[in-house]
Amino acid sequence: MKTKLAEGRAKGRDSWGEPWVKDEQLAEQLVEHLPKGNLGNFEDIANFAMMLHQRGADPHALTLAFNATQSGPDK
């Protein structure tokens, strides 16, 4: 997990703790990673969960993000 976070920081993805980043955005990214099967995906999902936890996010944000994928414009 630390390695994946370091790789993300090196690519400029290090602002998950900033107030302008919304919990909903992180929850959506976590949900979008669920069906992926690439190497390192478990670490990505775990890191998104850690980010949400550290921010004190409401777990209901995951439910809303998941439900949005089920009722999106292409569904």
mmCIF file of C-alpha atoms in Angstrom:
data_model
loop_
_atom_site.group_PDB
_atom_site.id
_atom_site.type_symbol
_atom_site.label_atom_id
_atom_site.label_comp_id
_atom_site.label_asym_id
_atom_site.label_seq_id
_atom_site.Cartn_x
_atom_site.Cartn_y
_atom_site.Cartn_z
ATOM 1 C CA MET A 1 0.000 0.000 0.000
ATOM 2 C CA LYS A 2 2.829 2.386 0.834
ATOM 3 C CA THR A 3 4.456 1.714 -2.522
ATOM 4 C CA LYS A 4 1.233 2.419 -4.409
ATOM 5 C CA LEU A 5 0.770 5.686 -2.504
ATOM 6 C CA ALA A 6 4.372 6.698 -3.247
ATOM 7 C CA GLU A 7 3.866 5.919 -6.944
ATOM 8 C CA GLY A 8 0.730 8.065 -6.929
ATOM 9 C CA ARG A 9 2.543 10.960 -5.241
ATOM 10 C CA ALA A 10 5.267 10.762 -7.888
ATOM 11 C CA LYS A 11 2.522 11.213 -10.520
ATOM 12 C CA GLY A 12 1.075 14.226 -8.704
ATOM 13 C CA ARG A 13 -1.808 12.387 -7.052
ATOM 14 C CA ASP A 14 -1.271 13.429 -3.471
ATOM 15 C CA SER A 15 -4.113 15.747 -2.567
ATOM 16 C CA TRP A 16 -6.596 13.246 -1.121
ATOM 17 C CA GLY A 17 -6.383 14.990 2.255
ATOM 18 C CA GLU A 18 -7.150 18.451 0.892
ATOM 19 C CA PRO A 19 -10.516 19.978 1.824
ATOM 20 C CA TRP A 20 -11.449 20.582 -1.823
ATOM 21 C CA VAL A 21 -11.345 16.819 -2.481
ATOM 22 C CA LYS A 22 -14.783 15.470 -1.630
ATOM 23 C CA ASP A 23 -15.406 12.176 0.141
ATOM 24 C CA GLU A 24 -17.864 11.372 -2.640
ATOM 25 C CA GLN A 25 -15.063 11.581 -5.223
ATOM 26 C CA LEU A 26 -12.893 9.117 -3.312
ATOM 27 C CA ALA A 27 -15.859 6.789 -2.762
ATOM 28 C CA GLU A 28 -16.648 6.874 -6.490
ATOM 29 C CA GLN A 29 -13.042 6.035 -7.330
ATOM 30 C CA LEU A 30 -13.068 3.123 -4.871
ATOM 31 C CA VAL A 31 -16.277 1.729 -6.392
ATOM 32 C CA GLU A 32 -14.893 2.169 -9.929
ATOM 33 C CA HIS A 33 -11.902 0.006 -8.954
ATOM 34 C CA LEU A 34 -14.013 -2.927 -7.705
ATOM 35 C CA PRO A 35 -14.535 -4.663 -11.074
ATOM 36 C CA LYS A 36 -10.948 -4.163 -12.228
ATOM 37 C CA GLY A 37 -8.696 -7.191 -12.253
ATOM 38 C CA ASN A 38 -5.291 -5.632 -12.724
ATOM 39 C CA LEU A 39 -2.245 -6.345 -10.611
ATOM 40 C CA GLY A 40 -2.194 -3.993 -7.630
ATOM 41 C CA ASN A 41 -5.939 -3.410 -7.591
ATOM 42 C CA PHE A 42 -6.328 -4.739 -4.038
ATOM 43 C CA GLU A 43 -3.829 -2.101 -2.905
ATOM 44 C CA ASP A 44 -5.707 0.620 -4.796
ATOM 45 C CA ILE A 45 -9.003 -0.349 -3.164
ATOM 46 C CA ALA A 46 -7.383 -0.572 0.273
ATOM 47 C CA ASN A 47 -5.787 2.846 -0.173
ATOM 48 C CA PHE A 48 -9.080 4.473 -1.155
ATOM 49 C CA ALA A 49 -10.708 2.879 1.914
ATOM 50 C CA MET A 50 -7.855 4.172 4.105
ATOM 51 C CA MET A 51 -8.215 7.680 2.674
ATOM 52 C CA LEU A 52 -11.936 7.718 3.407
ATOM 53 C CA HIS A 53 -11.374 6.350 6.914
ATOM 54 C CA GLN A 54 -8.655 8.889 7.719
ATOM 55 C CA ARG A 55 -10.881 11.714 6.519
ATOM 56 C CA GLY A 56 -13.687 10.515 8.811
ATOM 57 C CA ALA A 57 -15.993 9.953 5.852
ATOM 58 C CA ASP A 58 -19.496 8.652 6.367
ATOM 59 C CA PRO A 59 -19.551 5.001 5.211
ATOM 60 C CA HIS A 60 -22.872 5.772 3.509
ATOM 61 C CA ALA A 61 -20.802 7.569 0.838
ATOM 62 C CA LEU A 62 -19.831 4.121 -0.484
ATOM 63 C CA THR A 63 -23.474 3.072 -0.709
ATOM 64 C CA LEU A 64 -24.334 6.211 -2.641
ATOM 65 C CA ALA A 65 -21.341 5.762 -4.967
ATOM 66 C CA PHE A 66 -22.246 2.132 -5.631
ATOM 67 C CA ASN A 67 -25.915 2.944 -6.210
ATOM 68 C CA ALA A 68 -24.897 5.650 -8.691
ATOM 69 C CA THR A 69 -23.086 3.034 -10.777
ATOM 70 C CA GLN A 70 -26.225 0.890 -10.820
ATOM 71 C CA SER A 71 -28.551 3.669 -11.948
ATOM 72 C CA GLY A 72 -26.245 5.671 -14.208
ATOM 73 C CA PRO A 73 -27.239 7.006 -17.635
ATOM 74 C CA ASP A 74 -26.180 3.794 -19.386
ATOM 75 C CA LYS A 75 -28.209 1.533 -17.078
#
